[in-house]
Short mmCIF file of N, CA and C in Angstrom, two decimals:
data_model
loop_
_atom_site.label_atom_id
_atom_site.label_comp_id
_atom_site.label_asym_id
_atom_site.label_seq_id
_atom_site.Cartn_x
_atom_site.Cartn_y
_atom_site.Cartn_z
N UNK I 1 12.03 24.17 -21.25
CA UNK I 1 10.86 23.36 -21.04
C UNK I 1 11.14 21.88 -21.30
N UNK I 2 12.19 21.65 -22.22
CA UNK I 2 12.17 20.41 -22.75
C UNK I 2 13.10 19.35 -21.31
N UNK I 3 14.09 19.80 -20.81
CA UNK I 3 14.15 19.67 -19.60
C UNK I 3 13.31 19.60 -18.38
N UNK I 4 12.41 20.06 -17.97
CA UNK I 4 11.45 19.99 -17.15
C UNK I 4 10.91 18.22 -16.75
N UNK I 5 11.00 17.67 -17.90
CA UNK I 5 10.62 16.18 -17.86
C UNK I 5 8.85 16.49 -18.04
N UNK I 6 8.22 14.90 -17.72
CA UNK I 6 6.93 14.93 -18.24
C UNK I 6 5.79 16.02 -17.16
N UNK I 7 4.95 16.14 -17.41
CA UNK I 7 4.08 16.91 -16.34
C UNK I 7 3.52 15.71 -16.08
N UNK I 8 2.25 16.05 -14.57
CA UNK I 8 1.89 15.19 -13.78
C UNK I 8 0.85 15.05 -14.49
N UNK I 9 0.10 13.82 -14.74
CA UNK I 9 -0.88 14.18 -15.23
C UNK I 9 -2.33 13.70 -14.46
N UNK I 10 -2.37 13.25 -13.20
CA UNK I 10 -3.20 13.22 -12.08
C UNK I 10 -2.61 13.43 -11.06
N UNK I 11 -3.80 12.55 -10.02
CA UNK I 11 -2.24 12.79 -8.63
C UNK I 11 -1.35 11.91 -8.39
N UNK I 12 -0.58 12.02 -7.27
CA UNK I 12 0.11 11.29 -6.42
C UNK I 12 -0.21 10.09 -6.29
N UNK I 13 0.28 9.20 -6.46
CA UNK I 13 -0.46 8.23 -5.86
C UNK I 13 0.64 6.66 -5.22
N UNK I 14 0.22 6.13 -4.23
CA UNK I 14 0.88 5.19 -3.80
C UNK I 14 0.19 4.19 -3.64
N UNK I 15 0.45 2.89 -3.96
CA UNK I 15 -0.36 1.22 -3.90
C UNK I 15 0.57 0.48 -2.94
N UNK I 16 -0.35 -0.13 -2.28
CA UNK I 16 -0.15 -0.64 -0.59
C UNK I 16 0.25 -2.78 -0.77
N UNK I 17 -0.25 -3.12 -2.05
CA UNK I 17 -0.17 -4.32 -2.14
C UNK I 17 0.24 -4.45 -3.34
N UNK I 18 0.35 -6.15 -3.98
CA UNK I 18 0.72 -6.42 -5.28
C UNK I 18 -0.23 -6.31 -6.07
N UNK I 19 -2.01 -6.45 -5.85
CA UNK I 19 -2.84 -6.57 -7.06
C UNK I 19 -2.94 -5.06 -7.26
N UNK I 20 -2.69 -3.71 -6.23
CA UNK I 20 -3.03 -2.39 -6.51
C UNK I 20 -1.81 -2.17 -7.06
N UNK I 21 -0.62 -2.69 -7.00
CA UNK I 21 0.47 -2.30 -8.23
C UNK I 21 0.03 -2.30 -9.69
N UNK I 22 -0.39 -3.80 -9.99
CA UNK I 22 -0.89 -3.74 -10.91
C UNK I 22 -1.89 -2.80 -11.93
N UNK I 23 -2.95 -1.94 -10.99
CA UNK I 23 -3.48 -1.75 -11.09
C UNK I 23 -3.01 -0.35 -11.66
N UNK I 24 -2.15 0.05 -10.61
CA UNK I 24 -1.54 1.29 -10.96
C UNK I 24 -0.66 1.37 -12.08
N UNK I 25 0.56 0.30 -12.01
CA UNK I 25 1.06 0.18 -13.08
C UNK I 25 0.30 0.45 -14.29
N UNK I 26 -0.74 -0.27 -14.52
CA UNK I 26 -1.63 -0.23 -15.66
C UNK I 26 -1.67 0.80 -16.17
N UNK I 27 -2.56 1.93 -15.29
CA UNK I 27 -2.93 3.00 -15.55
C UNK I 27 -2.21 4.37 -15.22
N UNK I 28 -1.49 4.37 -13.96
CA UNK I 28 -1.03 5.71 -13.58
C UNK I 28 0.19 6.21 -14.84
N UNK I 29 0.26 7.06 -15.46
CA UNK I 29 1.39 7.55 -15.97
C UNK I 29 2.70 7.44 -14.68
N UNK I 30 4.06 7.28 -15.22
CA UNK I 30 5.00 6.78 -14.30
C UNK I 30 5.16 8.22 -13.62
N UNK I 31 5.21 9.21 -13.98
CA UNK I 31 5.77 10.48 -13.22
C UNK I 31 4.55 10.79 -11.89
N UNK I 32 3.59 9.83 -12.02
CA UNK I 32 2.72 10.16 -11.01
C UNK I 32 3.00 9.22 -9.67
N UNK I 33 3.16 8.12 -9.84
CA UNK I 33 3.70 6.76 -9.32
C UNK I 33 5.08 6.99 -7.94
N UNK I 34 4.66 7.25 -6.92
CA UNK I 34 5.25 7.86 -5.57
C UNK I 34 5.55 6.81 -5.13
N UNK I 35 5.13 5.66 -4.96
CA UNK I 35 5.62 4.36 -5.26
C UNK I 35 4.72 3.17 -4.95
N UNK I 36 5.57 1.96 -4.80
CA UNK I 36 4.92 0.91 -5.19
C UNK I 36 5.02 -0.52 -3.97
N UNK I 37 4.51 -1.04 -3.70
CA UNK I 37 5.14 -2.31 -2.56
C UNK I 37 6.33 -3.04 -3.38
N UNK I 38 6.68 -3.49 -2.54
CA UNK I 38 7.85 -4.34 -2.45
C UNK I 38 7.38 -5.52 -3.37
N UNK I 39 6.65 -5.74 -3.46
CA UNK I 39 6.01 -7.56 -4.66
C UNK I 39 5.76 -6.53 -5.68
N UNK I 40 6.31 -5.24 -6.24
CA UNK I 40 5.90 -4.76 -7.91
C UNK I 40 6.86 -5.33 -8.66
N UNK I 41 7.90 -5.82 -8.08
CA UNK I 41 9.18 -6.18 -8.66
C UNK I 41 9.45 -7.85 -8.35
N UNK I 42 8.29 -8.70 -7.75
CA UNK I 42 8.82 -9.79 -7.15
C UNK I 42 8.08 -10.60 -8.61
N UNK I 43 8.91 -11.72 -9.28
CA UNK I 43 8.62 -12.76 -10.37
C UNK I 43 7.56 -12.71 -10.73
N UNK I 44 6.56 -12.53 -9.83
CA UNK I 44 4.97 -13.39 -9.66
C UNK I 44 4.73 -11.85 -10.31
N UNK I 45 4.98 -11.00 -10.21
CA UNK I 45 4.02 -9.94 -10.68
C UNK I 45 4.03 -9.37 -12.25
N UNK I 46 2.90 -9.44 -12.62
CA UNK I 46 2.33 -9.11 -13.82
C UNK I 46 3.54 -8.42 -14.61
N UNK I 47 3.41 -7.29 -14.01
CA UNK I 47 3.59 -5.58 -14.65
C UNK I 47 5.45 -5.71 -13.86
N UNK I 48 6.15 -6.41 -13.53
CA UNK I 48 7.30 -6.10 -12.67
C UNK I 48 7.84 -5.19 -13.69
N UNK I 49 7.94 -5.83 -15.01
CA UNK I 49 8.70 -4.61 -15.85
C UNK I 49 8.68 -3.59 -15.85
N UNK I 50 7.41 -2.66 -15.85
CA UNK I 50 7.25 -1.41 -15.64
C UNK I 50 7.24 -1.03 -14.19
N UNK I 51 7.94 -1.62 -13.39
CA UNK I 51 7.75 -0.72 -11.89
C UNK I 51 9.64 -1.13 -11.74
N UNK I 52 10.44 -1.40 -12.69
CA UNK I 52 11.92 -0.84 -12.32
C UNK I 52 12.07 0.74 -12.40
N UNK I 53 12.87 0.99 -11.40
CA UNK I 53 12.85 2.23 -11.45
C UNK I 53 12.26 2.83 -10.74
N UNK I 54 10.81 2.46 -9.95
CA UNK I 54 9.78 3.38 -9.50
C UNK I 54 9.95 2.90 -7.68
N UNK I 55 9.73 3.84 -7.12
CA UNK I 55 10.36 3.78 -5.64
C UNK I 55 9.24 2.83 -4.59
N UNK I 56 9.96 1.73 -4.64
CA UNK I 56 9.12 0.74 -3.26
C UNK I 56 9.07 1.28 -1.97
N UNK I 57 7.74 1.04 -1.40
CA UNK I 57 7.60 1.40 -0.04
C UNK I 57 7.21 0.46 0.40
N UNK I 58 7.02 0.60 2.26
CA UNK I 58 6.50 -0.66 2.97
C UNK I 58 5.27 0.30 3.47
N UNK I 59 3.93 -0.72 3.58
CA UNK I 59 2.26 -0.52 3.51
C UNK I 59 2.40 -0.08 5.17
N UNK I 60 3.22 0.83 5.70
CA UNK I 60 3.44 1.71 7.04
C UNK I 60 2.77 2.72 6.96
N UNK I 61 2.23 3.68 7.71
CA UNK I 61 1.96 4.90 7.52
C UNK I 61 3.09 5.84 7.31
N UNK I 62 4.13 5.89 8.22
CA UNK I 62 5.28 6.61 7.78
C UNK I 62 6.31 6.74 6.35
N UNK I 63 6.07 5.53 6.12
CA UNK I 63 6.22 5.28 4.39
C UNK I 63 5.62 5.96 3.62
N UNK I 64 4.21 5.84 3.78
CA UNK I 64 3.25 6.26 2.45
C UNK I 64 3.16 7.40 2.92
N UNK I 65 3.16 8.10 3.96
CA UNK I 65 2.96 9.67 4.44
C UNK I 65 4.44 10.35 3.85
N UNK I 66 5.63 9.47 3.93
CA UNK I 66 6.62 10.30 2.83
C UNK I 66 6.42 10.31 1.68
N UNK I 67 5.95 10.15 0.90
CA UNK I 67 5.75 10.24 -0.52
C UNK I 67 4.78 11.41 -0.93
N UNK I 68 4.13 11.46 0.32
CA UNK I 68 2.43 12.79 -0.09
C UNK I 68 2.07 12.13 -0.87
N UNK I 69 1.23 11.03 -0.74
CA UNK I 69 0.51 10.60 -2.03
C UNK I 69 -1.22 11.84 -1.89
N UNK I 70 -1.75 12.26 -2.91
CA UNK I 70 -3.10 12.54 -2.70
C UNK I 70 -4.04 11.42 -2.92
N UNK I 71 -3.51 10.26 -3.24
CA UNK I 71 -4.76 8.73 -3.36
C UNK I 71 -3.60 7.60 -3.40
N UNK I 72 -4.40 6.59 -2.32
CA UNK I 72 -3.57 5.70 -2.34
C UNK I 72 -4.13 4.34 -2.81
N UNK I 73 -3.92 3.04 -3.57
CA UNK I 73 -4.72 2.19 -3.64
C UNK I 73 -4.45 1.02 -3.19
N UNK I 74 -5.37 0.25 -3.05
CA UNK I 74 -5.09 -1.12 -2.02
C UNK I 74 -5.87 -1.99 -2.83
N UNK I 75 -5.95 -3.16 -2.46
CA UNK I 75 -6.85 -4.08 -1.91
C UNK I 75 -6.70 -5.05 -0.53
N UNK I 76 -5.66 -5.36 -0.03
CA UNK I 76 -5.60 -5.87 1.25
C UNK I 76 -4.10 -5.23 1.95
N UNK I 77 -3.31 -4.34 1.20
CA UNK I 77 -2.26 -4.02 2.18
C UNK I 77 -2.80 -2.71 2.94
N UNK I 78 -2.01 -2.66 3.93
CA UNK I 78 -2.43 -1.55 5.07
C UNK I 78 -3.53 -2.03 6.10
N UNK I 79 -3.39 -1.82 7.21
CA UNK I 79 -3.87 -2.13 8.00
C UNK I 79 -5.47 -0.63 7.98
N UNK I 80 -6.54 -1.11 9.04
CA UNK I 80 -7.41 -0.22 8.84
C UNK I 80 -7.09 1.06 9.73
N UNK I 81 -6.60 1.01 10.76
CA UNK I 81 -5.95 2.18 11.45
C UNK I 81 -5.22 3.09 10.68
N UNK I 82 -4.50 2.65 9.68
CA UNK I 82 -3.52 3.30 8.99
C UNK I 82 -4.12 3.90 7.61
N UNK I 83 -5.20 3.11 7.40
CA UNK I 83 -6.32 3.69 5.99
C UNK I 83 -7.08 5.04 6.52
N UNK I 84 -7.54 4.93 8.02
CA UNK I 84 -8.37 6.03 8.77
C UNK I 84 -7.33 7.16 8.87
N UNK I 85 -6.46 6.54 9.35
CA UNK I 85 -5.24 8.11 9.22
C UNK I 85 -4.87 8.81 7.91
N UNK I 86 -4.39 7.83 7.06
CA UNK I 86 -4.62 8.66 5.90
C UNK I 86 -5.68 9.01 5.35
N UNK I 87 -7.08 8.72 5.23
CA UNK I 87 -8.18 9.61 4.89
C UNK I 87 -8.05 11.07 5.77
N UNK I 88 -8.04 10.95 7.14
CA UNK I 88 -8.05 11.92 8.44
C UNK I 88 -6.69 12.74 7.71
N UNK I 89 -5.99 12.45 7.03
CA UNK I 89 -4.73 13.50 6.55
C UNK I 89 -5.03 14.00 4.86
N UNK I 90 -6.22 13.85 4.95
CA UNK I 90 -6.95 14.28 3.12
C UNK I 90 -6.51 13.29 2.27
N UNK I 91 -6.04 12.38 2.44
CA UNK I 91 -5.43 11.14 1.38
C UNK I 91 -6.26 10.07 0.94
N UNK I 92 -7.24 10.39 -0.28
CA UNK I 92 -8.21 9.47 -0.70
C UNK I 92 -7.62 8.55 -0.70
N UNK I 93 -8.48 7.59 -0.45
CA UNK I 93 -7.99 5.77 -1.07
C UNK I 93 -9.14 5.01 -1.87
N UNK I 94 -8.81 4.36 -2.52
CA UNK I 94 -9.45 4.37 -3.59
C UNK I 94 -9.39 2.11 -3.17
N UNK I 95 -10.20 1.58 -2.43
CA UNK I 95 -10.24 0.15 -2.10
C UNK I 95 -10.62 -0.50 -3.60
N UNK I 96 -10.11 -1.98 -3.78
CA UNK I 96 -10.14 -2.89 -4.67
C UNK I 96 -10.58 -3.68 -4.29
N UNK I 97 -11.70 -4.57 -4.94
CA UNK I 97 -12.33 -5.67 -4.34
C UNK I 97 -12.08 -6.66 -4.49
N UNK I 98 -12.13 -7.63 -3.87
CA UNK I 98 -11.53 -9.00 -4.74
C UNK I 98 -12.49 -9.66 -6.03
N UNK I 99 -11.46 -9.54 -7.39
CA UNK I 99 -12.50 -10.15 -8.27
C UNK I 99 -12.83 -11.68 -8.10
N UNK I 100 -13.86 -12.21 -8.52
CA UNK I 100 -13.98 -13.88 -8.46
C UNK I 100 -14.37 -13.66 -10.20
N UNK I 101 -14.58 -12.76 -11.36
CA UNK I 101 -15.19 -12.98 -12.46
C UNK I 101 -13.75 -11.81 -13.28
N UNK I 102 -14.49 -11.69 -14.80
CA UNK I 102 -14.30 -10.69 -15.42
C UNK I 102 -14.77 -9.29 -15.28
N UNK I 103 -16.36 -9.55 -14.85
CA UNK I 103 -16.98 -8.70 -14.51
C UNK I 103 -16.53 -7.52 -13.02
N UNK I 104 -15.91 -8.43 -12.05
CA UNK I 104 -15.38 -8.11 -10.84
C UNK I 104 -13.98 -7.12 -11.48
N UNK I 105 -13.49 -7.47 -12.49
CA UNK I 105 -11.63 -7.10 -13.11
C UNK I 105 -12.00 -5.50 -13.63
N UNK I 106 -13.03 -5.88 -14.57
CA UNK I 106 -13.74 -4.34 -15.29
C UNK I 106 -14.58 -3.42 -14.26
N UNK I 107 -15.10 -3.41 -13.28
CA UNK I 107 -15.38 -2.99 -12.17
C UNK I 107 -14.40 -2.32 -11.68
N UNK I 108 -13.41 -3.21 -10.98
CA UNK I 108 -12.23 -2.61 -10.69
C UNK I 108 -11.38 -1.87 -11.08
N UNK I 109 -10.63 -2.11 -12.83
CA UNK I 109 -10.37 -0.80 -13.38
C UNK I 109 -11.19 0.17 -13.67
N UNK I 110 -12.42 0.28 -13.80
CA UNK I 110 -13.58 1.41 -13.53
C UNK I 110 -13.55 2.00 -12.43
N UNK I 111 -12.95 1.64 -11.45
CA UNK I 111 -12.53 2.23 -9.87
C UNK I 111 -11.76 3.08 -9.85
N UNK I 112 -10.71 2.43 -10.27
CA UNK I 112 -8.93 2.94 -10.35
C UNK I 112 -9.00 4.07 -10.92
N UNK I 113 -9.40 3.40 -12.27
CA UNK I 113 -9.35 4.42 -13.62
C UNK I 113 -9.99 6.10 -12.86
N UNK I 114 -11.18 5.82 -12.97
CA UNK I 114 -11.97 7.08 -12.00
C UNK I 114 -11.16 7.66 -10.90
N UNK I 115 -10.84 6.98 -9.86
CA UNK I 115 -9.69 7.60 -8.96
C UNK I 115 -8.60 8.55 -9.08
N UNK I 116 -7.76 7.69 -10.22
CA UNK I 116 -6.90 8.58 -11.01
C UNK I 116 -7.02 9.83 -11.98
N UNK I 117 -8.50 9.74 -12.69
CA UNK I 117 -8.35 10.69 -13.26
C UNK I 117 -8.26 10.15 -15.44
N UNK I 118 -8.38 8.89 -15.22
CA UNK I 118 -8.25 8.12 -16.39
C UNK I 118 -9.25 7.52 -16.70
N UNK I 119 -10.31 7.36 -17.21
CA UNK I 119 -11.56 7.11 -17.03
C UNK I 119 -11.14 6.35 -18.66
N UNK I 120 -10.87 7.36 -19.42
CA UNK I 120 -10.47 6.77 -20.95
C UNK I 120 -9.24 5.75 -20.85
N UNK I 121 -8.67 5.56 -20.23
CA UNK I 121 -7.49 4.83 -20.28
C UNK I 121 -7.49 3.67 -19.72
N UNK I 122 -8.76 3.78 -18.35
CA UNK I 122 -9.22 2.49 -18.16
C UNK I 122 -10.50 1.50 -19.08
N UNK I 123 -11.37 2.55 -20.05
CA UNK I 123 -11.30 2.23 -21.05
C UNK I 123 -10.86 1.56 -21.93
N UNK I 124 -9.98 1.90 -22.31
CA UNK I 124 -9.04 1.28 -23.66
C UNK I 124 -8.39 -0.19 -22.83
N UNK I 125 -8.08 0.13 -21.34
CA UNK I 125 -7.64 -1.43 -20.80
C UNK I 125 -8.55 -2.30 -20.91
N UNK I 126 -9.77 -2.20 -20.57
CA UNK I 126 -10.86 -2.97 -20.63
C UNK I 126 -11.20 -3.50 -21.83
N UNK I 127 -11.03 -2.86 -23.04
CA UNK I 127 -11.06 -3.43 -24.65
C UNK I 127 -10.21 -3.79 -24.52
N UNK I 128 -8.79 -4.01 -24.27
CA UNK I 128 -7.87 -5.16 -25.13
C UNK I 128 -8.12 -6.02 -24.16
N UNK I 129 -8.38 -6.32 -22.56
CA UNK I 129 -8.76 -7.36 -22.43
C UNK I 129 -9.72 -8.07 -22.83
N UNK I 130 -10.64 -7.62 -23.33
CA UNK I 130 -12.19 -8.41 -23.64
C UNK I 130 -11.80 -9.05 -25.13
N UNK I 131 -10.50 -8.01 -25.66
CA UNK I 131 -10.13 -8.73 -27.17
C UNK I 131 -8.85 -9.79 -27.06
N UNK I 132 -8.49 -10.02 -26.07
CA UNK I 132 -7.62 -10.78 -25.69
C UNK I 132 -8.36 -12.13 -25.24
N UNK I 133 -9.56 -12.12 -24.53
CA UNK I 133 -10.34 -12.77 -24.10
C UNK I 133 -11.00 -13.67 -25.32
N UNK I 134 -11.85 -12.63 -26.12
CA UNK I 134 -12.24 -12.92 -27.61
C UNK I 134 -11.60 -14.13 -28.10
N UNK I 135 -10.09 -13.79 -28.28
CA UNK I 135 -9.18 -14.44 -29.02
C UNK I 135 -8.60 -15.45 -28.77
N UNK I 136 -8.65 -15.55 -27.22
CA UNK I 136 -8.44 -16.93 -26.27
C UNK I 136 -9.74 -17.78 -26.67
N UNK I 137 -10.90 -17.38 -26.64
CA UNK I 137 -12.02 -18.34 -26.38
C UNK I 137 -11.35 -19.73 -27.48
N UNK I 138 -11.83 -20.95 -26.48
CA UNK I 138 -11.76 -21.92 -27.22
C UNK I 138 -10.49 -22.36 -27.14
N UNK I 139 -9.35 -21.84 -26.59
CA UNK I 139 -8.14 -22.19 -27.33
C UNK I 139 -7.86 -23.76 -26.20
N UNK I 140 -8.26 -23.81 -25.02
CA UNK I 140 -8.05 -25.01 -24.61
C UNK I 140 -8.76 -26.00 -25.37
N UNK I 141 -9.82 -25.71 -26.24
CA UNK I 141 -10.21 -26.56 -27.03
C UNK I 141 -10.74 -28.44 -26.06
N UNK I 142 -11.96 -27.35 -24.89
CA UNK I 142 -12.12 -28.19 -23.85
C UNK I 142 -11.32 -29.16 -22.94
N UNK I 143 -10.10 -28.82 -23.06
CA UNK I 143 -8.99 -29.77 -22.06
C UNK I 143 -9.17 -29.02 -20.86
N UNK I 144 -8.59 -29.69 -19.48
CA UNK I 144 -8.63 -29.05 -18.56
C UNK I 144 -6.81 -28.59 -17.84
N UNK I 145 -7.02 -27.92 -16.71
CA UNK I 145 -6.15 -27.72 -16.36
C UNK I 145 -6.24 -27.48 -14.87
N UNK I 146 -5.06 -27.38 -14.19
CA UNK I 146 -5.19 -27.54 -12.55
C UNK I 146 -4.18 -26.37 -12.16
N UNK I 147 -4.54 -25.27 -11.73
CA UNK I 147 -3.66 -24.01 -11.74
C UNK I 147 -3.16 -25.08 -9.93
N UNK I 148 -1.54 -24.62 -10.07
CA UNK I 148 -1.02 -24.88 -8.30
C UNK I 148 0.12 -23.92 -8.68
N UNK I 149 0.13 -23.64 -7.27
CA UNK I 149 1.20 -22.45 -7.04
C UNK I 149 2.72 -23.41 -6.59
N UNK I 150 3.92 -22.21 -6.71
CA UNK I 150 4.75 -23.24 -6.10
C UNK I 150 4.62 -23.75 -4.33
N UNK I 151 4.28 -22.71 -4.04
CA UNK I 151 4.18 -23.33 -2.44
C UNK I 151 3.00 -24.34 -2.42
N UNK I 152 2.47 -24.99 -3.55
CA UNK I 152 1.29 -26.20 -3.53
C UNK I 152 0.31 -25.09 -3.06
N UNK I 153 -0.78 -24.81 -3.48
CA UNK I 153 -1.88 -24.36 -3.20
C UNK I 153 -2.22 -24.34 -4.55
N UNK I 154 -3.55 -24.10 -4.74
CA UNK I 154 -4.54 -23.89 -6.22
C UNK I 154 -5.92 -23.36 -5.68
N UNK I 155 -6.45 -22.95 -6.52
CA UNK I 155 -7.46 -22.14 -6.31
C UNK I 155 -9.10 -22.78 -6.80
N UNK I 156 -10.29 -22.59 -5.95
CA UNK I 156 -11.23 -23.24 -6.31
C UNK I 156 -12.35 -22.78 -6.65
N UNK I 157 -13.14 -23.22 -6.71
CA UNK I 157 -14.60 -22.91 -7.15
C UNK I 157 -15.10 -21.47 -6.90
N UNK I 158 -15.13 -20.64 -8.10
CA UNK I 158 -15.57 -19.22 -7.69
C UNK I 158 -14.79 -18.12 -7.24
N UNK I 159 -13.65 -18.87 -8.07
CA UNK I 159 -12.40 -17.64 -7.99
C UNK I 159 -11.65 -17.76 -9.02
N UNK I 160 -10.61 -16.49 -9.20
CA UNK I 160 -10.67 -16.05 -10.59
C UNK I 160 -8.89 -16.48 -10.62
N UNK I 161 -8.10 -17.17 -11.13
CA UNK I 161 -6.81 -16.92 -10.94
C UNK I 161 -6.00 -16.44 -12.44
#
């Protein structure tokens, strides 16, 4: 038994973009994790650490149909033809919305979490952010700041970066 490795402990599951990596990363236990896009591993991403190791796919249908995922998650990868086929092949998907708040972030792991099968685990994510949050308040100590990306872009009014 001790050989066997971990059991599954929801389903299958495959994420089509970089914010549903995250998402998954977060929450999916790794033995469930069928894989991941190609940006789980690119600088910019959160969680890259925990997705070495875990098998990248491209947001194709033939991709994600090799893996058998039973739920797949997104927020903008995959095209909609390719979302209808995999529902039409029993393959829940479980859509992400775009947050503009906090409120939009906790929503969203309330999505995931439920999808997967982790309801408590998206839980417990949602407390250390709000205590992470807690513990930030104030710390700019009213200075400002100007988020820009390297390709020059920044983000404006009513969005969350």
């Amino acid at each position: 038994m001790a050989l066997a490795g971990p059991a599954s402990a929801g389903p299958a599951v495959v994420s089509l973009d970089q914010c549903a990596d995250q998402y998954v990363l977060a929450l999916a236990p790794r033995v469930d994790i069928k894989g991941l896009s190609y940006r789980a591993s690119a600088p910019d991403s959160y969680l890259r650490q925990a997705a070495r190791g875990l098998p990248l796919r491209r947001a194709d249908l033939e991709s994600v149909l090799a893996a058998r995922p039973q739920l797949v998650v997104r927020e903008w990868g995959g095209d909609p033809g390719m979302i209808r086929r995999l529902q039409a092949r029993g393959v829940r998907v479980a859509g992400i919305d775009d947050a503009t708040d906090f409120s939009g972030v906790r929503a969203n792991i309330r999505h995931v979490a439920s999808a997967l099968g982790r309801a408590p685990e998206g839980e417990a994510l949602i407390a250390r952010m709000d205590a992470e949050l807690a513990a930030a308040k104030g710390a700019w100590a009213g200075q400002r700041a100007l988020y820009l990306t390297s390709g020059g872009f920044t983000a404006g009014h009513g969005t969350l970066v």
